[in-house]
JSON list of C-alpha atoms in Angstrom, two decimals:
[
{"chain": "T", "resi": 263, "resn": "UNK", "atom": "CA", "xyz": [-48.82, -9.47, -49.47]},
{"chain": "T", "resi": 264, "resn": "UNK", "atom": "CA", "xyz": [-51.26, -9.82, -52.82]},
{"chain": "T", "resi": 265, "resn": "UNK", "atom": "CA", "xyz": [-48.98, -9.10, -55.41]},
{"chain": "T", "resi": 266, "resn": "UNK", "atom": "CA", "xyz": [-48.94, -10.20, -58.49]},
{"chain": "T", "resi": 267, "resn": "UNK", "atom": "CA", "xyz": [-46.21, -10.15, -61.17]},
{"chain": "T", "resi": 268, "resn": "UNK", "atom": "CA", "xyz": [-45.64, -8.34, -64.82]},
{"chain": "T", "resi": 269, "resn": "UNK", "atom": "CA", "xyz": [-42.16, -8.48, -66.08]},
{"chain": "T", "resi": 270, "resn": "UNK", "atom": "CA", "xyz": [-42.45, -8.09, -69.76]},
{"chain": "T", "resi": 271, "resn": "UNK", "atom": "CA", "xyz": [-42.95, -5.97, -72.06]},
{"chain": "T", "resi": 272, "resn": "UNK", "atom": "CA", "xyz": [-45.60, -7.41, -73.74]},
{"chain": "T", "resi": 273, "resn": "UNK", "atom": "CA", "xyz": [-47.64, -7.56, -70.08]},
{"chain": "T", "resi": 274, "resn": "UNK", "atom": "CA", "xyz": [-47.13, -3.85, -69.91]},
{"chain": "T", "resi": 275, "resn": "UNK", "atom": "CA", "xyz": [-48.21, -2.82, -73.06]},
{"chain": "T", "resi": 276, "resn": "UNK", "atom": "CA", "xyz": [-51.17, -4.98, -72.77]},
{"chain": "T", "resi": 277, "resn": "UNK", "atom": "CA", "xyz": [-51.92, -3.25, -69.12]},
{"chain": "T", "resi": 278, "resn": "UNK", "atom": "CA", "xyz": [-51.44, 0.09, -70.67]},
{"chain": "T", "resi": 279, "resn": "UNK", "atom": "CA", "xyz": [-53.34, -0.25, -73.91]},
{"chain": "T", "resi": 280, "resn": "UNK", "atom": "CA", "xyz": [-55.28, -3.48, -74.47]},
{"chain": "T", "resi": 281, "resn": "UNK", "atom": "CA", "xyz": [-58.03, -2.64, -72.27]},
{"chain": "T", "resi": 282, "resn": "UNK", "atom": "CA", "xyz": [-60.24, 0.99, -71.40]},
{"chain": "T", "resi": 283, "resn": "UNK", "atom": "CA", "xyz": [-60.53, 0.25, -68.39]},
{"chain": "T", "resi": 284, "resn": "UNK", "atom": "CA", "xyz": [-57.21, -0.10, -67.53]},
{"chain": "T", "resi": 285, "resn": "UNK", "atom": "CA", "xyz": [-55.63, 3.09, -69.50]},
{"chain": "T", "resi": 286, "resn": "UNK", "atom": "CA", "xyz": [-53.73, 5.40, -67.21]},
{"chain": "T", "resi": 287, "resn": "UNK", "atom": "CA", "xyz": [-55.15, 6.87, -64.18]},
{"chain": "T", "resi": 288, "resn": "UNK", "atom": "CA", "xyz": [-51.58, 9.03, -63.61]},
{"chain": "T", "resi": 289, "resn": "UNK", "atom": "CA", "xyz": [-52.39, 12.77, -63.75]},
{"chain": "T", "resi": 290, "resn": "UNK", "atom": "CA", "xyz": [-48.93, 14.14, -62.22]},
{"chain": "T", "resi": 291, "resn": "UNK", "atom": "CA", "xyz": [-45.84, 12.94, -61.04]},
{"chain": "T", "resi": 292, "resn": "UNK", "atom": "CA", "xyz": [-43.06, 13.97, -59.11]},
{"chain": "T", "resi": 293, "resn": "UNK", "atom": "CA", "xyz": [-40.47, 11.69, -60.12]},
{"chain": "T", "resi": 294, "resn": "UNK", "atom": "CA", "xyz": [-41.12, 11.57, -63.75]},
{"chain": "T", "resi": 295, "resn": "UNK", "atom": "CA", "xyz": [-40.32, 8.55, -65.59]},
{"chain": "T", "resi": 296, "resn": "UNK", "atom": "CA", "xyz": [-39.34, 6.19, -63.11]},
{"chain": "T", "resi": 297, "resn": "UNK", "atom": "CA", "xyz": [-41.98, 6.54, -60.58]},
{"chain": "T", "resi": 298, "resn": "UNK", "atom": "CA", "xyz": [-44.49, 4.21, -60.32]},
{"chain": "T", "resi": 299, "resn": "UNK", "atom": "CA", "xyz": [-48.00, 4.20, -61.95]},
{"chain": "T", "resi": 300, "resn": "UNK", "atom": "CA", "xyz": [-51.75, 3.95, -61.15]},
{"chain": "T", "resi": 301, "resn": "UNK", "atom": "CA", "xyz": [-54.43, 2.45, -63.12]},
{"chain": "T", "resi": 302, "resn": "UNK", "atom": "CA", "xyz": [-57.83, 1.99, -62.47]},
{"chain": "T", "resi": 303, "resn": "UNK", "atom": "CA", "xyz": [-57.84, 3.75, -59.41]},
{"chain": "T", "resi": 304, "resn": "UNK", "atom": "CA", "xyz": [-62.08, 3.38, -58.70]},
{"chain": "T", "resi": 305, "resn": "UNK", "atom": "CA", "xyz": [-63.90, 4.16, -54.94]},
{"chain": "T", "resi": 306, "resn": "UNK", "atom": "CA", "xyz": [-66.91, 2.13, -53.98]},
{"chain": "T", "resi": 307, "resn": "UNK", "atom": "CA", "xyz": [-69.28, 4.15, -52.24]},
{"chain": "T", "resi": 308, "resn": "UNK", "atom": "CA", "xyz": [-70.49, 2.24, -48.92]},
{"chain": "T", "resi": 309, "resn": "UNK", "atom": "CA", "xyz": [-74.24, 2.03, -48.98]},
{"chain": "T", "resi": 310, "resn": "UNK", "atom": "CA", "xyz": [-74.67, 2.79, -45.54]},
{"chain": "T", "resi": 311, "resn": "UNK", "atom": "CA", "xyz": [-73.98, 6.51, -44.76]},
{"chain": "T", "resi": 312, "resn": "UNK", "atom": "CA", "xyz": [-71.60, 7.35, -42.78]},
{"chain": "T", "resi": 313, "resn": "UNK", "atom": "CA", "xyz": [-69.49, 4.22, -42.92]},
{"chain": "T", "resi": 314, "resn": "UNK", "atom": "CA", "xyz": [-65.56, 4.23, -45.26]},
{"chain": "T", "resi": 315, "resn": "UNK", "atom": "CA", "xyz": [-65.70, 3.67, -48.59]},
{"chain": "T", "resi": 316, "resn": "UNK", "atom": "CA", "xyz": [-62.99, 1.37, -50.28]},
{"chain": "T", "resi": 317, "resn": "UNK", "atom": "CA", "xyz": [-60.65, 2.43, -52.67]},
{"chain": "T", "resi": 318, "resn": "UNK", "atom": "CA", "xyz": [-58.87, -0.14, -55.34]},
{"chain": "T", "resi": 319, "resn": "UNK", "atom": "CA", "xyz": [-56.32, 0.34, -58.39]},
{"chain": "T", "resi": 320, "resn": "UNK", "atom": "CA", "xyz": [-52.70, -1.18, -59.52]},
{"chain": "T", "resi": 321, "resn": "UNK", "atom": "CA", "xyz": [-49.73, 0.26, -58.95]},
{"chain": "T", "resi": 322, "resn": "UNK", "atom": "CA", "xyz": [-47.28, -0.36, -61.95]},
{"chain": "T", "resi": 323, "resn": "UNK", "atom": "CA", "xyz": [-43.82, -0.38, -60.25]},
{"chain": "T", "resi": 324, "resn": "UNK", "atom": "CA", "xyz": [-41.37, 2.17, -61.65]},
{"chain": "T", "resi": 325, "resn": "UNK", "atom": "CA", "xyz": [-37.59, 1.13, -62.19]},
{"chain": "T", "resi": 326, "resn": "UNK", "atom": "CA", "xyz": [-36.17, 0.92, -58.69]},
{"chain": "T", "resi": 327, "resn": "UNK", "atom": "CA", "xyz": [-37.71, -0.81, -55.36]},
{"chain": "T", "resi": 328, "resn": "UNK", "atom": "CA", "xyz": [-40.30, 1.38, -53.49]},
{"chain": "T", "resi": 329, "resn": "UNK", "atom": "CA", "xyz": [-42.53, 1.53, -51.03]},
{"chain": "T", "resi": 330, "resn": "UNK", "atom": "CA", "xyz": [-45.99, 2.74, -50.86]},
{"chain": "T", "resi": 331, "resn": "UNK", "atom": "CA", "xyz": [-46.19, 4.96, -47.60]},
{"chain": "T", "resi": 332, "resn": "UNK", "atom": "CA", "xyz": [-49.75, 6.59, -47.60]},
{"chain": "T", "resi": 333, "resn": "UNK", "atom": "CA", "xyz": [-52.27, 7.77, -49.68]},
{"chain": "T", "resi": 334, "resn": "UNK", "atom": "CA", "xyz": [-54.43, 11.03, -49.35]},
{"chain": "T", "resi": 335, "resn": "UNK", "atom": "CA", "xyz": [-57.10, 13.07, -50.60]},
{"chain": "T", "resi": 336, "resn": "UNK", "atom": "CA", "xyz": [-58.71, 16.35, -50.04]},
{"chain": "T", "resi": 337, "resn": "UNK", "atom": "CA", "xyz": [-61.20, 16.14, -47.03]},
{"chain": "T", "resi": 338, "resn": "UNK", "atom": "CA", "xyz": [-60.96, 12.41, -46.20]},
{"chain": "T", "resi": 339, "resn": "UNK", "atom": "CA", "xyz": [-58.64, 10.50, -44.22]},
{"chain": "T", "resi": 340, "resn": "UNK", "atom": "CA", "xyz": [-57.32, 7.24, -45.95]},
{"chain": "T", "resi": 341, "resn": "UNK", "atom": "CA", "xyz": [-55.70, 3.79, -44.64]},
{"chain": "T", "resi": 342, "resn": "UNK", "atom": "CA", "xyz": [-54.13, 1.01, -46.33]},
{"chain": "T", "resi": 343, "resn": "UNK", "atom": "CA", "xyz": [-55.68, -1.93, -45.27]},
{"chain": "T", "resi": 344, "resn": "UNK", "atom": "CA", "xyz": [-55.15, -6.15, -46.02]},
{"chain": "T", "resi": 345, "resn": "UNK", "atom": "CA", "xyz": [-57.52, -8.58, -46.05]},
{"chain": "T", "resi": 346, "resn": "UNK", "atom": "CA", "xyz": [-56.62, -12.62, -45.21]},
{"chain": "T", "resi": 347, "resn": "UNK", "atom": "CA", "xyz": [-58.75, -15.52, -44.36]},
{"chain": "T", "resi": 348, "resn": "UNK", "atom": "CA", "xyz": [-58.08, -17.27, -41.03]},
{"chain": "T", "resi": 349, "resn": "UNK", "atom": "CA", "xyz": [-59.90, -20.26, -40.13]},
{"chain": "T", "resi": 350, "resn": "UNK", "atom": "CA", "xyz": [-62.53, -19.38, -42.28]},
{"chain": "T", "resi": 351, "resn": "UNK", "atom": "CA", "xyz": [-62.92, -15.81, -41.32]},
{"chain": "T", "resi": 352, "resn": "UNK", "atom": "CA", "xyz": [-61.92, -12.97, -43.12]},
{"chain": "T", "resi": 353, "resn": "UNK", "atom": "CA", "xyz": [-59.60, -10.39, -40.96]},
{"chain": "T", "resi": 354, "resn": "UNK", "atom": "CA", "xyz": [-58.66, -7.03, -42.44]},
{"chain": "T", "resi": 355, "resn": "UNK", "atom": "CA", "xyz": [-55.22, -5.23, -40.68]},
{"chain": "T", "resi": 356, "resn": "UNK", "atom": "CA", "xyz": [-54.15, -2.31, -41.11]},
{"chain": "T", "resi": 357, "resn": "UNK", "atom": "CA", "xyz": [-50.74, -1.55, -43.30]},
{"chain": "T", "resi": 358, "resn": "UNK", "atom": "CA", "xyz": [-48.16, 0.86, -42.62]},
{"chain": "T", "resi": 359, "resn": "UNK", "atom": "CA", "xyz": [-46.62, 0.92, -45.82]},
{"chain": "T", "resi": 360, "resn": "UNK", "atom": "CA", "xyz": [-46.48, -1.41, -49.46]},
{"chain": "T", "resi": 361, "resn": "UNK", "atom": "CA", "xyz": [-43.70, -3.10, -51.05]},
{"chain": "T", "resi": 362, "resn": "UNK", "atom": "CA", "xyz": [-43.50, -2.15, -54.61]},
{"chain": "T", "resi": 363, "resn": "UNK", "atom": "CA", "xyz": [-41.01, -4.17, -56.33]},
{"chain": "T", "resi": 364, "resn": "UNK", "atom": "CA", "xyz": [-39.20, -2.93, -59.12]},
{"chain": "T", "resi": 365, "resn": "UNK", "atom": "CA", "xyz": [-40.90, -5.09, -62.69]},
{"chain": "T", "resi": 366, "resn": "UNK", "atom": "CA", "xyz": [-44.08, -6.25, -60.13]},
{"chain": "T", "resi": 367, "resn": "UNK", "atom": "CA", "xyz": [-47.78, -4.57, -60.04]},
{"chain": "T", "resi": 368, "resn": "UNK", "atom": "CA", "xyz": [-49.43, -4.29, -56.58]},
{"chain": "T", "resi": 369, "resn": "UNK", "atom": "CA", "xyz": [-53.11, -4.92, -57.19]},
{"chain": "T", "resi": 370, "resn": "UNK", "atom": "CA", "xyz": [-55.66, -2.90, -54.45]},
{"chain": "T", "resi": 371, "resn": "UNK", "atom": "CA", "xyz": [-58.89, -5.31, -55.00]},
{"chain": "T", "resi": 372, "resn": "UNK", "atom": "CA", "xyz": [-61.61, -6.37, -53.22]},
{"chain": "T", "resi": 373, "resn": "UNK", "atom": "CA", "xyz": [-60.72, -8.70, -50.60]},
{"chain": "T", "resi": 374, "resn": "UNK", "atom": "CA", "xyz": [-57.26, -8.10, -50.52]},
{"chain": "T", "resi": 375, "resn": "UNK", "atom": "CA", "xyz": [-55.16, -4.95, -50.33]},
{"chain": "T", "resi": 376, "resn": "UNK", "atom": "CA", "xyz": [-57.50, -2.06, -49.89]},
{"chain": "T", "resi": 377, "resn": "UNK", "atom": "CA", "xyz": [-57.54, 1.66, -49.09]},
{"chain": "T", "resi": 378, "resn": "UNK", "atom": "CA", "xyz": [-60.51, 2.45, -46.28]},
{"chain": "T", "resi": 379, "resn": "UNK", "atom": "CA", "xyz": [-61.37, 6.14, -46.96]},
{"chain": "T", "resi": 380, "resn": "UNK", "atom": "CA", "xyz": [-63.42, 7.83, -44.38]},
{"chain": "T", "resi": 381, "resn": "UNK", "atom": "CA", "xyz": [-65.18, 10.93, -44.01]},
{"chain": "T", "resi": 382, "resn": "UNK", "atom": "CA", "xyz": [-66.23, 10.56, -48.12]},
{"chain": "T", "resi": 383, "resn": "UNK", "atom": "CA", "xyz": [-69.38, 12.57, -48.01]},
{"chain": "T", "resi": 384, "resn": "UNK", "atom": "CA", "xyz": [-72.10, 13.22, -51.10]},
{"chain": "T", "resi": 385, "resn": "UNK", "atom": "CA", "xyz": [-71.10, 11.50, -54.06]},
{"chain": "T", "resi": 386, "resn": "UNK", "atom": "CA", "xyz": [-68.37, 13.09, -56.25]},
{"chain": "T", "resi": 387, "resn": "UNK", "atom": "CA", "xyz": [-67.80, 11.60, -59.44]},
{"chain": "T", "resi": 388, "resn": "UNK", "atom": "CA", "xyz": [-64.20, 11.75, -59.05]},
{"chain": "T", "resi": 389, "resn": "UNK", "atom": "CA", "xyz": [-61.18, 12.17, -55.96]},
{"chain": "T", "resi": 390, "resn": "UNK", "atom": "CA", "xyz": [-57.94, 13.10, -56.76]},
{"chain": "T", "resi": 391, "resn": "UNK", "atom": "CA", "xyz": [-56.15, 10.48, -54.65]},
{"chain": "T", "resi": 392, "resn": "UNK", "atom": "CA", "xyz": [-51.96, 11.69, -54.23]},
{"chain": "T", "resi": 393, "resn": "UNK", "atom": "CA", "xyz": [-49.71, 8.37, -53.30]},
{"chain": "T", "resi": 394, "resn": "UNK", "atom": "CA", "xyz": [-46.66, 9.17, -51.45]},
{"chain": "T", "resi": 395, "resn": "UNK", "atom": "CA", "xyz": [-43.25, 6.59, -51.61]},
{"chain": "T", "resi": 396, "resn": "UNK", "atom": "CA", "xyz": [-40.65, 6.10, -49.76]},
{"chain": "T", "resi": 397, "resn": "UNK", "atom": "CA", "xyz": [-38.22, 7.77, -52.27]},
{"chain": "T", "resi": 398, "resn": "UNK", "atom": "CA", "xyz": [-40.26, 10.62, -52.23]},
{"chain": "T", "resi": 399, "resn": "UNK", "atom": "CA", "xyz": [-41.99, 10.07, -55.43]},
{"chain": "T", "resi": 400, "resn": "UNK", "atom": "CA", "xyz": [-45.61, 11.13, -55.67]},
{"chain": "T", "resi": 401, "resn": "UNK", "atom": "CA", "xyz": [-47.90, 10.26, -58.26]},
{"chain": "T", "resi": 402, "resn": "UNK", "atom": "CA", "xyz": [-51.25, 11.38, -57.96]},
{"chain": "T", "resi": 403, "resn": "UNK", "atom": "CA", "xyz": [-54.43, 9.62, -59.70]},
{"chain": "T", "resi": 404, "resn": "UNK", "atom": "CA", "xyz": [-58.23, 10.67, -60.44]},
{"chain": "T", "resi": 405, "resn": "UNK", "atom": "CA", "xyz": [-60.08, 7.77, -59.14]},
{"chain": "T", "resi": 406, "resn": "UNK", "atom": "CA", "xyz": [-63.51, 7.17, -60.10]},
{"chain": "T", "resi": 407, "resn": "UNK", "atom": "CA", "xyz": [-66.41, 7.40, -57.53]},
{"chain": "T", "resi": 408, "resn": "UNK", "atom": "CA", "xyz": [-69.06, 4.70, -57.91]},
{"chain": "T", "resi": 409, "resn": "UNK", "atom": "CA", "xyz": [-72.12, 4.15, -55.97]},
{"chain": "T", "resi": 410, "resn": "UNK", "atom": "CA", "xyz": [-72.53, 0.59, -53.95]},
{"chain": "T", "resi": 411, "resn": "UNK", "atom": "CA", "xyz": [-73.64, -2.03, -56.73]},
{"chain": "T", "resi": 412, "resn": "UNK", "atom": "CA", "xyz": [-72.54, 0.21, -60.01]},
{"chain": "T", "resi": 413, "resn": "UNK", "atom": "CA", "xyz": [-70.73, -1.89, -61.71]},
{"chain": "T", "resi": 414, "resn": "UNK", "atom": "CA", "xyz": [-67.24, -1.25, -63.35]},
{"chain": "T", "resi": 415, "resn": "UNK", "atom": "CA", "xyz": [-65.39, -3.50, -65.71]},
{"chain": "T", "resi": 416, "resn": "UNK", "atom": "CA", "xyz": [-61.27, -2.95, -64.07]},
{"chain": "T", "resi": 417, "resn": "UNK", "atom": "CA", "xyz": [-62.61, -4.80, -60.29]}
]
């Protein structure tokens, strides 16, 4: 599991405010204050037509233990996927669900944790992406849509 730790204050203020890029990516929750939170949620197109995009962002953990059960969007069908290195090759699995830790951020990044989203077609600027927990929370993010190669400053 790729996760990587923020238990101060200070780190969340600096996640929530410090940089653009990373300013809340949250539009609606049904939890409200303790549910988790997404920033920087982005897509990268896939250059070849046809083929899933990725998606990445970081979850902010809300106050109690959770897990991360699926993700969807309008029109597409979307998997949580890990990546690991074995023997010198890179294997991606699929995940059922995430572990989000109460005072922890889950990173989705390139070459780690991932969402595969298939059946993306065009090229929207945005997709409301809607993450459902365990607990029942759901928080739902705009992500950004970028083309293969467009570079973006959060991944």
């Amino acid at each position: 599991m790729f996760r990587k730790p923020f238990r101060t204050p200070i780190a969340y203020a600096l996640l929530a405010f410090a940089a653009p890029g990373l300013a809340p990516a949250s539009a609606a929750t049904t939890a409200g204050a303790a549910a988790p939170q997404v920033r920087n949620a982005t897509i990268r197109l896939n250059p070849v037509p046809g083929r899933p995009s990725a998606g990445y962002m970081t979850i902010i953990a809300g106050a109690k233990d959770d897990r991360l059960m699926s993700v969807t969007a309008p029109g597409v069908r979307i998997e949580m996927h890990s990546t690991t290195m074995d023997g010198g090759v890179m294997k991606m699995a699929k995940l059922d669900d995430v572990r989000v830790d109460a005072g922890m951020g889950v990173h989705f990044d390139p070459g780690a944790n991932h969402l595969m989203i298939f059946g993306l077609t065009g090229a929207p600027k945005t997709l409301p992406l809607t993450l459902n927990f365990a607990s029942g929370a759901k928080v739902t993010a705009t992500a950004m849509v970028m083309a293969a190669g467009e570079a973006h400053a959060g991944h």
